PDB file of C-alpha atoms and ligand atoms in Angstrom:
ATOM      1  CA  MET Z   1      64.638 -76.062  -6.002  1.00  0.00           C
ATOM      2  CA  ALA Z   2      63.232 -78.616  -8.367  1.00  0.00           C
ATOM      3  CA  ILE Z   3      59.443 -77.671  -8.951  1.00  0.00           C
ATOM      4  CA  THR Z   4      57.690 -80.724  -7.600  1.00  0.00           C
ATOM      5  CA  LEU Z   5      54.356 -81.877  -9.795  1.00  0.00           C
ATOM      6  CA  MET Z   6      51.929 -81.372  -6.170  1.00  0.00           C
ATOM      7  CA  GLU Z   7      50.334 -84.768  -4.809  1.00  0.00           C
ATOM      8  CA  LEU Z   8      46.090 -85.271  -6.249  1.00  0.00           C
ATOM      9  CA  PRO Z   9      44.902 -84.289  -2.614  1.00  0.00           C
ATOM     10  CA  TYR Z  10      42.820 -87.560  -3.283  1.00  0.00           C
ATOM     11  CA  PRO Z  11      42.673 -89.757  -5.581  1.00  0.00           C
ATOM     12  CA  LYS Z  12      41.697 -90.182  -9.220  1.00  0.00           C
ATOM     13  CA  ASP Z  13      37.858 -91.315  -9.252  1.00  0.00           C
ATOM     14  CA  ALA Z  14      36.759 -89.815  -5.938  1.00  0.00           C
ATOM     15  CA  LEU Z  15      35.386 -86.791  -7.483  1.00  0.00           C
ATOM     16  CA  GLU Z  16      33.054 -88.743 -10.154  1.00  0.00           C
ATOM     17  CA  PRO Z  17      31.046 -88.541 -11.113  1.00  0.00           C
ATOM     18  CA  ILE Z  18      31.197 -84.766 -11.166  1.00  0.00           C
ATOM     19  CA  ILE Z  19      34.565 -85.194 -12.574  1.00  0.00           C
ATOM     20  CA  SER Z  20      36.105 -88.143 -13.985  1.00  0.00           C
ATOM     21  CA  ALA Z  21      38.529 -90.321 -13.377  1.00  0.00           C
ATOM     22  CA  LYS Z  22      40.344 -89.717 -17.141  1.00  0.00           C
ATOM     23  CA  THR Z  23      39.813 -86.375 -16.441  1.00  0.00           C
ATOM     24  CA  LEU Z  24      42.115 -86.198 -14.052  1.00  0.00           C
ATOM     25  CA  ASP Z  25      44.047 -89.021 -15.923  1.00  0.00           C
ATOM     26  CA  PHE Z  26      44.706 -86.547 -18.732  1.00  0.00           C
ATOM     27  CA  HIS Z  27      44.613 -83.037 -16.493  1.00  0.00           C
ATOM     28  CA  TYR Z  28      46.909 -83.716 -13.633  1.00  0.00           C
ATOM     29  CA  GLY Z  29      48.789 -87.008 -15.294  1.00  0.00           C
ATOM     30  CA  LYS Z  30      49.608 -85.169 -18.856  1.00  0.00           C
ATOM     31  CA  HIS Z  31      48.473 -81.953 -18.315  1.00  0.00           C
ATOM     32  CA  HIS Z  32      49.866 -80.274 -14.869  1.00  0.00           C
ATOM     33  CA  ASN Z  33      52.606 -83.330 -15.043  1.00  0.00           C
ATOM     34  CA  ALA Z  34      53.308 -80.511 -18.775  1.00  0.00           C
ATOM     35  CA  TYR Z  35      53.785 -77.924 -17.478  1.00  0.00           C
ATOM     36  CA  VAL Z  36      56.010 -78.536 -14.094  1.00  0.00           C
ATOM     37  CA  THR Z  37      58.337 -80.389 -16.933  1.00  0.00           C
ATOM     38  CA  ASN Z  38      58.533 -77.324 -18.863  1.00  0.00           C
ATOM     39  CA  ALA Z  39      58.645 -75.004 -16.125  1.00  0.00           C
ATOM     40  CA  ASN Z  40      61.796 -77.119 -15.040  1.00  0.00           C
ATOM     41  CA  LYS Z  41      63.762 -77.601 -18.401  1.00  0.00           C
ATOM     42  CA  LEU Z  42      63.268 -73.459 -18.602  1.00  0.00           C
ATOM     43  CA  VAL Z  43      64.541 -71.557 -15.730  1.00  0.00           C
ATOM     44  CA  ALA Z  44      67.270 -74.663 -15.085  1.00  0.00           C
ATOM     45  CA  GLY Z  45      70.748 -72.841 -16.420  1.00  0.00           C
ATOM     46  CA  THR Z  46      68.780 -68.905 -15.261  1.00  0.00           C
ATOM     47  CA  LYS Z  47      68.467 -66.149 -11.928  1.00  0.00           C
ATOM     48  CA  PHE Z  48      65.421 -67.854 -11.961  1.00  0.00           C
ATOM     49  CA  GLU Z  49      66.509 -71.202 -11.480  1.00  0.00           C
ATOM     50  CA  ASN Z  50      66.948 -71.553  -7.409  1.00  0.00           C
ATOM     51  CA  LEU Z  51      63.083 -69.408  -6.861  1.00  0.00           C
ATOM     52  CA  ASP Z  52      59.904 -70.736  -5.245  1.00  0.00           C
ATOM     53  CA  LEU Z  53      57.084 -70.386  -8.287  1.00  0.00           C
ATOM     54  CA  GLU Z  54      55.534 -67.288  -6.361  1.00  0.00           C
ATOM     55  CA  ASN Z  55      58.602 -65.808  -6.791  1.00  0.00           C
ATOM     56  CA  ILE Z  56      59.404 -66.518 -10.322  1.00  0.00           C
ATOM     57  CA  ILE Z  57      55.172 -66.221 -11.432  1.00  0.00           C
ATOM     58  CA  CYS Z  58      55.522 -62.910 -10.085  1.00  0.00           C
ATOM     59  CA  GLN Z  59      59.159 -61.152 -11.679  1.00  0.00           C
ATOM     60  CA  THR Z  60      58.044 -62.396 -15.047  1.00  0.00           C
ATOM     61  CA  VAL Z  61      54.253 -61.215 -15.686  1.00  0.00           C
ATOM     62  CA  GLY Z  62      54.035 -59.320 -18.335  1.00  0.00           C
ATOM     63  CA  ASP Z  63      57.921 -59.611 -19.940  1.00  0.00           C
ATOM     64  CA  SER Z  64      57.867 -61.131 -23.636  1.00  0.00           C
ATOM     65  CA  ALA Z  65      61.093 -62.210 -23.441  1.00  0.00           C
ATOM     66  CA  LYS Z  66      59.879 -64.634 -20.620  1.00  0.00           C
ATOM     67  CA  ALA Z  67      56.516 -64.925 -21.551  1.00  0.00           C
ATOM     68  CA  GLY Z  68      57.579 -69.033 -22.037  1.00  0.00           C
ATOM     69  CA  ILE Z  69      58.498 -69.296 -17.836  1.00  0.00           C
ATOM     70  CA  PHE Z  70      55.598 -67.052 -16.670  1.00  0.00           C
ATOM     71  CA  ASN Z  71      53.039 -68.772 -19.038  1.00  0.00           C
ATOM     72  CA  ASN Z  72      54.453 -73.116 -17.425  1.00  0.00           C
ATOM     73  CA  THR Z  73      55.395 -71.740 -13.740  1.00  0.00           C
ATOM     74  CA  ALA Z  74      52.045 -69.463 -13.638  1.00  0.00           C
ATOM     75  CA  GLN Z  75      50.306 -72.621 -14.790  1.00  0.00           C
ATOM     76  CA  VAL Z  76      52.239 -74.918 -11.736  1.00  0.00           C
ATOM     77  CA  TRP Z  77      50.899 -73.260  -9.933  1.00  0.00           C
ATOM     78  CA  ASN Z  78      46.867 -73.146 -10.991  1.00  0.00           C
ATOM     79  CA  HIS Z  79      46.015 -76.757 -11.533  1.00  0.00           C
ATOM     80  CA  SER Z  80      48.073 -76.716  -7.810  1.00  0.00           C
ATOM     81  CA  PHE Z  81      45.673 -74.100  -6.428  1.00  0.00           C
ATOM     82  CA  TYR Z  82      42.842 -75.600  -7.979  1.00  0.00           C
ATOM     83  CA  TRP Z  83      43.231 -79.675  -6.734  1.00  0.00           C
ATOM     84  CA  GLN Z  84      43.056 -78.364  -3.699  1.00  0.00           C
ATOM     85  CA  CYS Z  85      39.651 -76.013  -4.118  1.00  0.00           C
ATOM     86  CA  MET Z  86      38.157 -79.437  -4.539  1.00  0.00           C
ATOM     87  CA  LYS Z  87      36.240 -82.446  -2.128  1.00  0.00           C
ATOM     88  CA  PRO Z  88      34.870 -84.940  -3.045  1.00  0.00           C
ATOM     89  CA  GLY Z  89      31.244 -84.510  -1.530  1.00  0.00           C
ATOM     90  CA  GLY Z  90      31.861 -80.435  -1.062  1.00  0.00           C
ATOM     91  CA  GLY Z  91      30.063 -77.558  -2.239  1.00  0.00           C
ATOM     92  CA  GLY Z  92      27.331 -76.213  -1.767  1.00  0.00           C
ATOM     93  CA  ALA Z  93      27.296 -73.122   0.788  1.00  0.00           C
ATOM     94  CA  PRO Z  94      30.006 -72.454   3.110  1.00  0.00           C
ATOM     95  CA  SER Z  95      30.467 -71.784   6.637  1.00  0.00           C
ATOM     96  CA  GLY Z  96      32.467 -69.750   8.675  1.00  0.00           C
ATOM     97  CA  PRO Z  97      34.494 -66.720   8.125  1.00  0.00           C
ATOM     98  CA  ILE Z  98      34.089 -67.318   3.657  1.00  0.00           C
ATOM     99  CA  ALA Z  99      30.171 -67.408   4.254  1.00  0.00           C
ATOM    100  CA  GLU Z 100      29.867 -63.870   6.217  1.00  0.00           C
ATOM    101  CA  LYS Z 101      32.216 -62.612   3.834  1.00  0.00           C
ATOM    102  CA  ILE Z 102      30.554 -63.913   1.293  1.00  0.00           C
ATOM    103  CA  ASN Z 103      27.247 -62.655   3.099  1.00  0.00           C
ATOM    104  CA  ALA Z 104      28.856 -58.786   3.550  1.00  0.00           C
ATOM    105  CA  ASP Z 105      30.631 -58.280   0.585  1.00  0.00           C
ATOM    106  CA  PHE Z 106      28.209 -59.938  -2.158  1.00  0.00           C
ATOM    107  CA  GLY Z 107      25.265 -59.840  -0.392  1.00  0.00           C
ATOM    108  CA  SER Z 108      24.157 -63.055  -0.606  1.00  0.00           C
ATOM    109  CA  TYR Z 109      25.536 -66.672  -1.944  1.00  0.00           C
ATOM    110  CA  LYS Z 110      23.246 -66.318  -4.679  1.00  0.00           C
ATOM    111  CA  THR Z 111      25.365 -63.375  -6.101  1.00  0.00           C
ATOM    112  CA  LEU Z 112      29.274 -65.053  -5.906  1.00  0.00           C
ATOM    113  CA  VAL Z 113      27.558 -68.008  -7.486  1.00  0.00           C
ATOM    114  CA  ASP Z 114      26.115 -66.271 -10.246  1.00  0.00           C
ATOM    115  CA  GLU Z 115      29.230 -64.455 -10.290  1.00  0.00           C
ATOM    116  CA  LEU Z 116      31.031 -67.017 -10.384  1.00  0.00           C
ATOM    117  CA  LYS Z 117      29.407 -68.588 -13.794  1.00  0.00           C
ATOM    118  CA  ASN Z 118      28.832 -65.888 -15.423  1.00  0.00           C
ATOM    119  CA  ALA Z 119      33.064 -65.530 -15.019  1.00  0.00           C
ATOM    120  CA  GLY Z 120      33.461 -69.079 -16.376  1.00  0.00           C
ATOM    121  CA  ALA Z 121      31.116 -68.929 -19.363  1.00  0.00           C
ATOM    122  CA  THR Z 122      32.463 -65.655 -20.295  1.00  0.00           C
ATOM    123  CA  GLN Z 123      35.713 -66.647 -20.572  1.00  0.00           C
ATOM    124  CA  PHE Z 124      36.585 -66.965 -23.696  1.00  0.00           C
ATOM    125  CA  GLY Z 125      38.314 -69.067 -24.723  1.00  0.00           C
ATOM    126  CA  SER Z 126      40.855 -71.184 -21.893  1.00  0.00           C
ATOM    127  CA  GLY Z 127      40.732 -69.711 -18.544  1.00  0.00           C
ATOM    128  CA  TRP Z 128      40.058 -69.456 -15.195  1.00  0.00           C
ATOM    129  CA  ALA Z 129      37.610 -68.266 -13.040  1.00  0.00           C
ATOM    130  CA  TRP Z 130      38.927 -66.917  -9.238  1.00  0.00           C
ATOM    131  CA  LEU Z 131      37.436 -65.878  -6.083  1.00  0.00           C
ATOM    132  CA  ILE Z 132      40.783 -63.245  -4.071  1.00  0.00           C
ATOM    133  CA  LEU Z 133      40.882 -60.623  -2.040  1.00  0.00           C
ATOM    134  CA  GLU Z 134      41.978 -57.527  -2.791  1.00  0.00           C
ATOM    135  CA  ASN Z 135      41.664 -54.251  -0.582  1.00  0.00           C
ATOM    136  CA  ASP Z 136      39.912 -56.640   2.477  1.00  0.00           C
ATOM    137  CA  LYS Z 137      37.370 -57.263  -0.257  1.00  0.00           C
ATOM    138  CA  LEU Z 138      36.059 -60.158  -2.364  1.00  0.00           C
ATOM    139  CA  LYS Z 139      35.735 -59.815  -5.878  1.00  0.00           C
ATOM    140  CA  VAL Z 140      35.186 -62.554  -8.513  1.00  0.00           C
ATOM    141  CA  THR Z 141      37.520 -62.260 -11.216  1.00  0.00           C
ATOM    142  CA  LYS Z 142      38.665 -64.358 -14.849  1.00  0.00           C
ATOM    143  CA  THR Z 143      42.162 -64.616 -16.410  1.00  0.00           C
ATOM    144  CA  ALA Z 144      42.753 -65.348 -19.661  1.00  0.00           C
ATOM    145  CA  ASN Z 145      45.357 -68.619 -20.466  1.00  0.00           C
ATOM    146  CA  ALA Z 146      48.626 -68.876 -17.495  1.00  0.00           C
ATOM    147  CA  ASP Z 147      47.265 -65.052 -15.779  1.00  0.00           C
ATOM    148  CA  THR Z 148      47.280 -65.410 -12.005  1.00  0.00           C
ATOM    149  CA  PRO Z 149      46.172 -63.392  -9.637  1.00  0.00           C
ATOM    150  CA  LEU Z 150      48.862 -63.760  -7.271  1.00  0.00           C
ATOM    151  CA  ALA Z 151      51.404 -61.814  -9.929  1.00  0.00           C
ATOM    152  CA  HIS Z 152      48.799 -58.864  -9.585  1.00  0.00           C
ATOM    153  CA  GLY Z 153      49.016 -58.398  -5.792  1.00  0.00           C
ATOM    154  CA  GLN Z 154      45.319 -59.893  -5.471  1.00  0.00           C
ATOM    155  CA  LYS Z 155      44.869 -63.223  -3.093  1.00  0.00           C
ATOM    156  CA  PRO Z 156      43.068 -65.971  -5.062  1.00  0.00           C
ATOM    157  CA  LEU Z 157      40.938 -67.966  -1.931  1.00  0.00           C
ATOM    158  CA  LEU Z 158      39.135 -70.415  -5.390  1.00  0.00           C
ATOM    159  CA  THR Z 159      39.505 -70.712  -9.131  1.00  0.00           C
ATOM    160  CA  ILE Z 160      37.590 -73.314 -11.114  1.00  0.00           C
ATOM    161  CA  ASP Z 161      40.027 -74.439 -14.503  1.00  0.00           C
ATOM    162  CA  VAL Z 162      38.271 -73.082 -17.100  1.00  0.00           C
ATOM    163  CA  TRP Z 163      40.408 -74.567 -20.240  1.00  0.00           C
ATOM    164  CA  GLU Z 164      38.370 -77.167 -21.775  1.00  0.00           C
ATOM    165  CA  HIS Z 165      40.858 -79.511 -20.973  1.00  0.00           C
ATOM    166  CA  ALA Z 166      39.408 -79.148 -17.759  1.00  0.00           C
ATOM    167  CA  TYR Z 167      36.035 -80.457 -18.575  1.00  0.00           C
ATOM    168  CA  TYR Z 168      35.785 -81.950 -22.094  1.00  0.00           C
ATOM    169  CA  LEU Z 169      35.462 -84.688 -21.309  1.00  0.00           C
ATOM    170  CA  ASP Z 170      32.508 -84.724 -19.018  1.00  0.00           C
ATOM    171  CA  TYR Z 171      29.915 -81.758 -20.679  1.00  0.00           C
ATOM    172  CA  GLN Z 172      31.550 -81.513 -24.253  1.00  0.00           C
ATOM    173  CA  ASN Z 173      30.776 -78.439 -25.142  1.00  0.00           C
ATOM    174  CA  ARG Z 174      28.312 -77.305 -21.663  1.00  0.00           C
ATOM    175  CA  ARG Z 175      31.180 -75.241 -19.635  1.00  0.00           C
ATOM    176  CA  PRO Z 176      28.335 -74.042 -17.690  1.00  0.00           C
ATOM    177  CA  ASP Z 177      27.275 -77.477 -16.657  1.00  0.00           C
ATOM    178  CA  TYR Z 178      30.527 -77.813 -15.259  1.00  0.00           C
ATOM    179  CA  LEU Z 179      30.637 -74.685 -13.188  1.00  0.00           C
ATOM    180  CA  SER Z 180      26.731 -75.375 -12.076  1.00  0.00           C
ATOM    181  CA  ALA Z 181      28.614 -79.089 -10.803  1.00  0.00           C
ATOM    182  CA  PHE Z 182      32.045 -77.638  -9.542  1.00  0.00           C
ATOM    183  CA  LEU Z 183      29.960 -75.329  -6.956  1.00  0.00           C
ATOM    184  CA  GLU Z 184      27.445 -77.417  -6.140  1.00  0.00           C
ATOM    185  CA  LYS Z 185      29.794 -80.460  -5.364  1.00  0.00           C
ATOM    186  CA  LEU Z 186      32.992 -79.849  -5.260  1.00  0.00           C
ATOM    187  CA  VAL Z 187      34.473 -76.395  -4.163  1.00  0.00           C
ATOM    188  CA  ASN Z 188      36.258 -77.112  -0.549  1.00  0.00           C
ATOM    189  CA  TRP Z 189      35.080 -74.175   1.787  1.00  0.00           C
ATOM    190  CA  ASP Z 190      37.963 -75.409   4.315  1.00  0.00           C
ATOM    191  CA  PHE Z 191      40.823 -74.905   1.744  1.00  0.00           C
ATOM    192  CA  VAL Z 192      38.630 -71.397   0.813  1.00  0.00           C
ATOM    193  CA  ASN Z 193      38.099 -71.165   4.804  1.00  0.00           C
ATOM    194  CA  SER Z 194      41.958 -72.003   5.536  1.00  0.00           C
ATOM    195  CA  CYS Z 195      43.301 -68.808   2.315  1.00  0.00           C
ATOM    196  CA  LEU Z 196      41.420 -66.384   3.965  1.00  0.00           C
ATOM    197  CA  SER Z 197      42.633 -66.804   7.346  1.00  0.00           C
TER     198      SER Z 197
HETATM  199 MN1   MN T   1      44.065 -76.891 -16.069  1.00  0.00          MN
END
C-alpha cells in the first residue's frame, strides 16, 4: 500500500495567528510531503512495501542500514499525528478523561505544561516533545530528529514539533514562545482524549 499524505484537518490559514498559513504551506506542503515521497521511494521493492506505516517504523528502528526508511516513515507518522494535535481555538486546560489522568499523574495541569515546555525547549537541535502513556502512566518525553515513542512501546497522546521548520517563520529563534502559544491556543484535547481511550 502506498504511504499517503493525509489531508490537513483544517484550512492552512485556520491556525493563524499562532501558526501562519505560510508556515503550514511549507511545513505540510513541502516538508511533510517530501517525507511521504521519500518514504514511498525507499520502501519500493523492499519487504516493507506492503506493510502499514506503524509496522515499518517498528521494524526499522535502531537499524542503521534502514535509517533512511525509518527517518522518512517516522516523520510521515509524526507529522500526521502532529496536525491532529492542533485545532483552531484549542489549548488551555483540558476536560474529560485526560484532565483527570493529568491531575492523577502530574498533580496539576500546570505541572504538565511546565514539563512539556521544558522538554520542547531543551531538545537540542531538531525533534519532538511528547505526552505519552507508558505502563498506564502519563509521561512527558522528547525525541531527536525523526524518533517517535511509537517505536519504543509507548503510546503517543500529544506532540509538539520543535524542528525549526515548525516555528521559524513565525517565531524565529523564540522556540519557548511557540511552545507557550501552542499549549495556550492550539492543543486539540478532544484528539488527545480519543488517543487515551
Ligand atoms: Mn515538522
